[in-house]
Short mmCIF file of C-alpha atoms in Angstrom, two decimals:
data_model
loop_
_atom_site.label_atom_id
_atom_site.label_comp_id
_atom_site.label_asym_id
_atom_site.label_seq_id
_atom_site.Cartn_x
_atom_site.Cartn_y
_atom_site.Cartn_z
CA MET A 95 223.67 -137.24 -158.82
CA GLY A 96 222.49 -139.38 -155.97
CA LEU A 97 221.62 -137.79 -152.74
CA TRP A 98 224.55 -138.95 -151.02
CA ALA A 99 226.41 -137.51 -153.61
CA ALA A 100 224.83 -133.97 -154.03
CA ILE A 101 225.33 -133.67 -149.65
CA VAL A 102 228.78 -134.62 -149.93
CA SER A 103 229.06 -131.99 -153.01
CA MET A 104 226.75 -129.01 -150.95
CA ALA A 105 229.62 -130.16 -148.04
CA VAL A 106 232.93 -130.30 -150.12
CA SER A 107 231.08 -126.94 -152.60
CA PHE A 108 231.07 -124.33 -149.32
CA ALA A 109 233.57 -124.61 -148.54
CA VAL A 110 235.54 -124.14 -150.78
CA LEU A 111 233.00 -121.06 -151.38
CA ALA A 112 234.31 -119.86 -148.20
CA ARG A 113 237.67 -119.54 -148.99
CA SER A 114 238.03 -118.71 -152.67
CA ALA A 115 235.28 -115.71 -151.25
CA ASP A 116 238.85 -115.24 -148.51
CA TRP A 117 240.79 -114.73 -151.41
CA LEU A 118 238.57 -113.09 -153.80
CA VAL A 119 238.37 -109.98 -151.59
CA GLU A 120 242.00 -109.66 -150.39
CA GLY A 121 242.99 -110.28 -154.39
CA ALA A 122 240.75 -107.11 -155.15
CA VAL A 123 241.95 -104.64 -151.88
CA GLY A 124 245.27 -105.52 -153.24
CA VAL A 125 244.32 -104.21 -156.09
CA ALA A 126 243.03 -101.22 -154.71
CA GLN A 127 246.09 -100.92 -152.54
CA ARG A 128 248.21 -101.10 -155.85
CA LEU A 129 245.61 -98.47 -157.90
CA LYS A 130 245.46 -95.96 -155.09
CA VAL A 131 241.08 -95.61 -155.15
CA SER A 132 239.17 -97.08 -152.88
CA ALA A 133 237.72 -100.60 -152.51
CA MET A 134 234.53 -99.58 -152.87
CA VAL A 135 235.26 -97.95 -156.70
CA ILE A 136 237.09 -102.23 -156.91
CA GLY A 137 234.37 -103.70 -155.30
CA ILE A 138 231.63 -102.05 -158.41
CA VAL A 139 234.25 -102.37 -161.75
CA ILE A 140 235.80 -105.64 -160.86
CA VAL A 141 234.51 -107.52 -158.30
CA SER A 142 231.64 -107.41 -159.86
CA MET A 143 232.08 -108.05 -163.72
CA GLY A 144 233.15 -111.41 -161.66
CA THR A 145 230.20 -112.56 -159.22
CA THR A 146 227.70 -111.10 -162.49
CA ALA A 147 229.47 -114.33 -164.58
CA PRO A 148 226.02 -116.26 -163.81
CA GLU A 149 223.61 -114.23 -164.13
CA LEU A 150 225.12 -113.34 -167.70
CA ALA A 151 225.56 -117.12 -168.71
CA VAL A 152 221.86 -117.68 -168.04
CA SER A 153 220.63 -113.86 -169.94
CA MET A 154 222.23 -115.02 -172.79
CA GLN A 155 221.95 -119.17 -173.21
CA ALA A 156 218.19 -117.94 -172.54
CA ALA A 157 218.24 -115.57 -175.26
CA LEU A 158 220.48 -117.60 -177.48
CA ALA A 159 216.90 -120.11 -176.18
CA GLY A 160 214.23 -117.53 -176.91
CA GLU A 161 213.44 -117.41 -173.80
CA PRO A 162 212.55 -113.67 -173.29
CA GLU A 163 211.25 -113.86 -169.63
CA ILE A 164 213.86 -115.65 -168.21
CA ALA A 165 216.26 -114.06 -169.88
CA LEU A 166 215.22 -110.12 -168.45
CA GLY A 167 213.24 -111.47 -165.35
CA ASN A 168 216.91 -112.62 -164.96
CA ALA A 169 218.52 -109.98 -164.92
CA VAL A 170 215.46 -107.61 -162.50
CA GLY A 171 215.51 -110.14 -160.27
CA SER A 172 219.56 -109.95 -159.63
CA VAL A 173 218.88 -106.73 -158.72
CA ILE A 174 216.04 -107.32 -155.89
CA TYR A 175 218.12 -110.09 -154.49
CA ASP A 176 221.31 -108.63 -154.19
CA ASP A 177 220.34 -106.31 -152.55
CA GLY A 178 217.62 -107.92 -150.20
CA LEU A 179 219.28 -110.02 -149.33
CA ALA A 180 222.99 -110.42 -150.08
CA LEU A 181 223.70 -106.82 -148.78
CA PRO A 182 222.22 -107.06 -145.61
CA LEU A 183 224.46 -109.50 -144.63
CA VAL A 184 227.24 -107.43 -145.11
CA ALA A 185 225.84 -105.10 -141.91
CA LEU A 186 224.47 -108.81 -140.24
CA PHE A 187 228.44 -110.08 -140.54
CA SER A 188 230.55 -106.95 -140.24
CA PRO A 189 232.47 -106.67 -136.66
CA VAL A 190 232.48 -102.50 -137.52
CA VAL A 191 229.69 -99.62 -138.58
CA VAL A 192 230.32 -99.67 -141.97
CA VAL A 193 230.91 -96.26 -143.56
CA ILE A 194 230.66 -95.43 -147.07
CA ASP A 195 232.50 -93.40 -150.06
CA ARG A 196 229.85 -89.79 -150.05
CA PHE A 197 231.51 -89.02 -153.59
CA VAL A 198 231.07 -93.19 -154.98
CA LEU A 199 227.32 -94.07 -153.69
CA ARG A 200 226.87 -89.45 -155.01
CA TYR A 201 227.13 -90.62 -158.84
CA THR A 202 227.29 -94.06 -158.98
CA ALA A 203 223.31 -93.87 -157.16
CA ILE A 204 222.57 -91.17 -159.72
CA PHE A 205 223.25 -93.06 -163.02
CA LEU A 206 221.50 -96.65 -160.96
CA ILE A 207 218.11 -94.75 -160.96
CA ALA A 208 218.30 -93.51 -163.90
CA VAL A 209 219.52 -96.89 -166.01
CA ASP A 210 216.70 -98.39 -163.90
CA LEU A 211 213.98 -95.79 -164.89
CA VAL A 212 214.96 -95.63 -168.73
CA ALA A 213 215.18 -99.78 -168.67
CA TYR A 214 211.71 -99.66 -167.47
CA TRP A 215 210.87 -96.59 -169.83
CA LEU A 216 211.87 -99.17 -173.23
CA CYS A 217 210.33 -102.48 -172.00
CA LEU A 218 207.17 -100.67 -171.61
CA ASP A 219 205.53 -101.51 -174.59
CA GLY A 220 206.85 -105.65 -173.62
CA VAL A 221 209.57 -105.37 -175.92
CA LEU A 222 213.10 -104.69 -175.09
CA SER A 223 214.37 -104.94 -178.75
CA GLN A 224 218.29 -105.25 -180.54
CA ARG A 225 218.80 -101.77 -180.41
CA GLU A 226 218.04 -101.02 -177.35
CA GLY A 227 219.62 -103.07 -175.59
CA VAL A 228 222.53 -101.73 -177.22
CA LEU A 229 222.31 -98.70 -176.06
CA LEU A 230 221.96 -100.17 -172.04
CA VAL A 231 225.16 -101.76 -173.20
CA LEU A 232 226.38 -97.83 -174.06
CA GLY A 233 225.26 -97.02 -171.10
CA PHE A 234 227.61 -99.56 -169.08
CA PHE A 235 231.13 -97.88 -171.61
CA GLY A 236 230.12 -95.08 -170.70
CA TYR A 237 229.85 -95.95 -166.64
CA LEU A 238 233.17 -97.56 -167.39
CA ALA A 239 234.78 -94.26 -168.37
CA TYR A 240 233.29 -91.73 -166.02
CA THR A 241 235.03 -93.96 -163.33
CA TYR A 242 238.08 -94.32 -164.89
CA ARG A 243 237.90 -90.27 -165.31
CA VAL A 244 237.27 -89.59 -161.65
CA ARG A 245 239.72 -91.95 -159.93
CA SER A 246 241.58 -89.89 -158.51
CA ARG A 247 239.18 -88.69 -155.76
CA THR A 248 238.34 -91.54 -154.61
CA ARG A 249 239.78 -92.17 -151.39
CA ALA A 250 242.95 -94.76 -151.38
CA GLU A 251 242.38 -95.49 -147.32
CA ASP A 252 240.49 -98.03 -145.49
CA THR A 253 236.86 -95.53 -145.16
CA GLU A 254 236.04 -98.33 -141.88
CA THR A 255 237.76 -96.68 -139.34
CA LYS A 256 240.18 -94.78 -138.79
CA GLU A 257 241.95 -97.20 -136.46
CA ASP A 258 242.60 -99.66 -139.77
CA GLN A 259 243.97 -96.81 -141.90
CA SER A 260 246.94 -95.83 -139.50
CA LYS A 261 247.53 -99.72 -139.64
CA GLU A 262 246.96 -100.31 -143.91
CA GLU A 263 249.74 -102.72 -144.90
CA GLU A 264 252.48 -102.23 -148.00
CA PRO A 265 250.91 -102.97 -151.26
CA LYS A 266 251.45 -106.73 -152.14
CA ARG A 267 253.34 -107.84 -155.87
CA TRP A 268 250.96 -107.45 -159.02
CA GLY A 269 252.04 -111.78 -159.01
CA ARG A 270 250.50 -112.23 -155.59
CA ILE A 271 247.69 -110.04 -156.76
CA SER A 272 246.31 -110.80 -159.85
CA PHE A 273 246.74 -114.83 -158.51
CA LEU A 274 244.38 -114.00 -155.44
CA PHE A 275 241.99 -112.94 -157.59
CA LEU A 276 242.05 -115.23 -160.26
CA LEU A 277 241.68 -118.06 -158.16
CA GLY A 278 238.90 -116.72 -155.40
CA LEU A 279 237.23 -115.81 -158.80
CA ALA A 280 237.17 -119.51 -160.45
CA GLY A 281 236.56 -120.51 -157.33
CA VAL A 282 233.53 -118.71 -156.14
CA LEU A 283 231.85 -119.68 -160.02
CA VAL A 284 232.90 -122.94 -160.13
CA SER A 285 231.72 -124.29 -155.87
CA SER A 286 228.32 -121.48 -157.12
CA GLU A 287 228.02 -123.74 -160.00
CA LEU A 288 227.48 -126.86 -158.22
CA ILE A 289 225.96 -125.63 -154.87
CA VAL A 290 223.39 -124.97 -157.28
CA ILE A 291 223.11 -128.30 -159.06
CA SER A 292 223.19 -130.06 -155.67
CA ALA A 293 220.64 -127.65 -153.91
CA PRO A 294 217.45 -128.96 -155.90
CA MET A 295 218.04 -132.63 -155.42
CA LEU A 296 218.45 -132.22 -152.00
CA ALA A 297 214.99 -129.98 -151.41
CA LYS A 298 212.82 -132.55 -153.10
CA ALA A 299 214.67 -135.36 -151.08
CA ALA A 300 213.41 -133.23 -148.26
CA GLY A 301 209.95 -133.18 -149.89
CA VAL A 302 209.21 -129.18 -150.27
CA SER A 303 207.66 -128.08 -153.27
CA ASN A 304 208.62 -126.64 -156.45
CA THR A 305 207.14 -123.41 -155.29
CA ILE A 306 209.55 -123.05 -152.31
CA ILE A 307 212.52 -124.70 -154.14
CA GLY A 308 211.77 -122.11 -157.30
CA LEU A 309 211.61 -118.88 -155.24
CA ALA A 310 214.23 -120.05 -152.43
CA VAL A 311 216.59 -122.81 -153.65
CA ILE A 312 217.23 -121.31 -157.11
CA ALA A 313 217.49 -117.56 -156.60
CA PHE A 314 219.73 -117.87 -153.84
CA GLY A 315 221.58 -119.99 -155.93
CA THR A 316 221.81 -117.39 -158.73
CA SER A 317 223.14 -115.25 -155.56
CA VAL A 318 226.03 -117.10 -154.54
CA PRO A 319 228.75 -115.29 -155.65
CA GLU A 320 227.75 -111.87 -154.14
CA ILE A 321 226.54 -113.03 -151.27
CA ALA A 322 230.21 -115.38 -150.57
CA THR A 323 232.09 -111.65 -150.91
CA CYS A 324 230.05 -110.25 -149.69
CA ILE A 325 230.23 -111.90 -145.82
CA ALA A 326 233.90 -112.61 -146.71
CA ALA A 327 234.31 -108.69 -147.51
CA ALA A 328 232.11 -107.78 -144.50
CA ARG A 329 234.31 -110.21 -142.23
CA ARG A 330 237.26 -108.86 -142.95
CA ARG A 331 236.16 -105.32 -142.15
CA GLN A 332 236.06 -105.21 -146.19
CA GLY A 333 232.44 -103.21 -146.10
CA GLY A 334 233.45 -100.97 -148.59
CA LEU A 335 234.36 -103.78 -151.46
CA ALA A 336 231.37 -105.36 -150.54
CA VAL A 337 228.88 -102.54 -151.10
CA GLY A 338 230.63 -101.54 -153.94
CA ASN A 339 229.70 -105.26 -155.39
CA ILE A 340 226.38 -105.23 -155.00
CA LEU A 341 226.18 -101.53 -156.47
CA GLY A 342 228.32 -102.38 -159.85
CA ALA A 343 225.89 -105.33 -159.73
CA ASP A 344 222.68 -104.22 -159.98
CA ILE A 345 224.08 -101.68 -162.94
CA LEU A 346 225.81 -104.70 -164.94
CA ASN A 347 222.13 -107.12 -164.46
CA ILE A 348 220.41 -103.91 -166.43
CA CYS A 349 222.78 -102.05 -169.20
CA TRP A 350 224.85 -105.60 -169.81
CA ILE A 351 223.54 -108.11 -168.74
CA ALA A 352 219.81 -107.33 -170.00
CA GLY A 353 221.54 -105.86 -172.80
CA ALA A 354 223.54 -107.70 -174.13
CA SER A 355 221.04 -110.74 -174.09
CA ALA A 356 218.11 -107.98 -176.15
CA THR A 357 221.95 -107.77 -178.12
CA VAL A 358 221.22 -111.29 -179.67
CA ASN A 359 217.26 -111.38 -179.53
CA ASP A 360 214.79 -108.89 -179.35
CA LEU A 361 213.11 -109.95 -175.42
CA ILE A 362 209.75 -110.28 -175.94
CA VAL A 363 207.94 -109.92 -172.16
CA ALA A 364 204.68 -109.49 -170.70
CA ARG A 365 203.84 -105.48 -169.92
CA ALA A 366 201.49 -107.55 -167.09
CA ASP A 367 205.17 -108.80 -165.61
CA ILE A 368 207.14 -105.83 -166.36
CA HIS A 369 204.76 -103.49 -164.77
CA PHE A 370 205.80 -106.02 -161.60
CA MET A 371 208.90 -106.45 -161.95
CA PHE A 372 210.24 -103.35 -162.51
CA PRO A 373 208.33 -101.34 -159.98
CA SER A 374 210.10 -104.05 -157.00
CA MET A 375 212.81 -103.56 -158.26
CA ILE A 376 213.53 -99.36 -158.13
CA VAL A 377 211.38 -99.65 -155.23
CA ILE A 378 214.27 -101.80 -153.29
CA VAL A 379 216.98 -100.13 -155.15
CA GLY A 380 215.54 -96.53 -153.97
CA VAL A 381 215.41 -97.09 -150.86
CA MET A 382 218.60 -98.96 -150.59
CA LEU A 383 220.02 -96.24 -151.41
CA ALA A 384 218.13 -93.68 -149.60
CA LEU A 385 219.80 -95.93 -146.44
CA LEU A 386 223.04 -95.92 -147.43
CA ARG A 387 223.00 -91.87 -147.98
CA LEU A 388 221.15 -91.34 -144.64
CA ASN A 389 224.56 -89.98 -142.70
CA TYR A 390 227.06 -92.37 -145.21
CA ARG A 391 226.79 -95.44 -142.63
CA PHE A 392 225.89 -99.03 -143.15
CA GLU A 393 223.84 -99.93 -139.89
CA LYS A 394 222.15 -103.16 -138.86
CA TRP A 395 219.19 -102.52 -139.31
CA LYS A 396 218.93 -100.64 -142.47
CA GLY A 397 219.90 -104.61 -143.80
CA GLY A 398 217.28 -105.77 -141.66
CA VAL A 399 214.92 -103.04 -144.37
CA LEU A 400 216.24 -104.13 -146.98
CA LEU A 401 215.75 -108.17 -145.67
CA LEU A 402 212.46 -107.27 -144.60
CA LEU A 403 211.40 -105.94 -148.16
CA CYS A 404 213.07 -108.66 -150.22
CA VAL A 405 210.55 -111.25 -148.03
CA LEU A 406 208.03 -109.11 -148.85
CA TYR A 407 209.39 -109.82 -152.59
CA LEU A 408 208.20 -113.23 -153.00
CA ILE A 409 205.49 -113.36 -150.80
CA ALA A 410 204.43 -111.45 -154.14
CA LEU A 411 205.91 -113.21 -156.55
CA TRP A 412 204.25 -116.35 -154.99
CA ILE A 413 200.92 -114.62 -155.07
CA LYS A 414 201.28 -113.20 -158.59
CA THR A 415 202.08 -117.07 -159.55
CA PRO A 416 201.68 -119.64 -157.30
CA ASP A 417 200.53 -122.48 -158.98
CA SER A 418 204.65 -121.96 -161.94
CA VAL A 419 207.25 -119.74 -160.72
CA GLN A 420 209.13 -118.26 -162.41
CA PRO A 421 211.91 -116.50 -160.48
CA PHE A 422 213.77 -113.81 -160.88
CA ALA A 423 216.64 -114.39 -160.83
#
């Protein structure tokens, strides 16, 4: 692909990405209305499965190719970039303060912290074995089963403002909802892939170093679906859906993506990397959950705190591996 082709591809991809993300959010909100559950639950269970598809593909391919560091690092690092980069954009772009579904956050937070700690403990010996991978996958299905059981306790109304709640529209037909959701998801994934392909070429043409490409371009590329969905949801006053998407993606990355990759091959990673990746992830996840639980509102200053943590992580990563950066995302 030539330089001009990369420029055109990038421009068209961003345009398609923006529109596709709108369709994805509209379809997801329709599903929430039809099932009479909060948009946050739909973000956790359904939307996150779609937006984490690139991470799943990368980790599975890496595991099959005998690249365990990439397989595990991709899963763990995606949590860091989603929480520290994608989630802050929700606070930035939302025209109203995002109100968090308390019940959903409580049980999701407990499960997420537990999963992160268990995964870290399983990897302390430098190996995430196939049996341990199966354990993580089973944990994910257990979480889905519990979410299904308690769905009746989640709020079906819009959690953004009381004014929006009073103006809730009639649920759309299933056919239209399904079409919008699937079309939006396909558009987000395809356009994101084109951006990932085009961005490194543009960066190299601009004289950007491989280190910066690794830290900024590739890391950004793997989080594009989550970022686009968060921005689209926030602009449509569906911040709960965006927050749910990130929480669901965090759980999927550890239980489903890392777990499924380990079932293919044992993931053997240097202990030094384990002790860098997992503590970094646990810190940012812990801070994120604490901020969300603080008055159950996601305000702009909270997004700023998470963004700062992401920047500090990138600096630490650059200091740790200045010559051959392998971004964990």
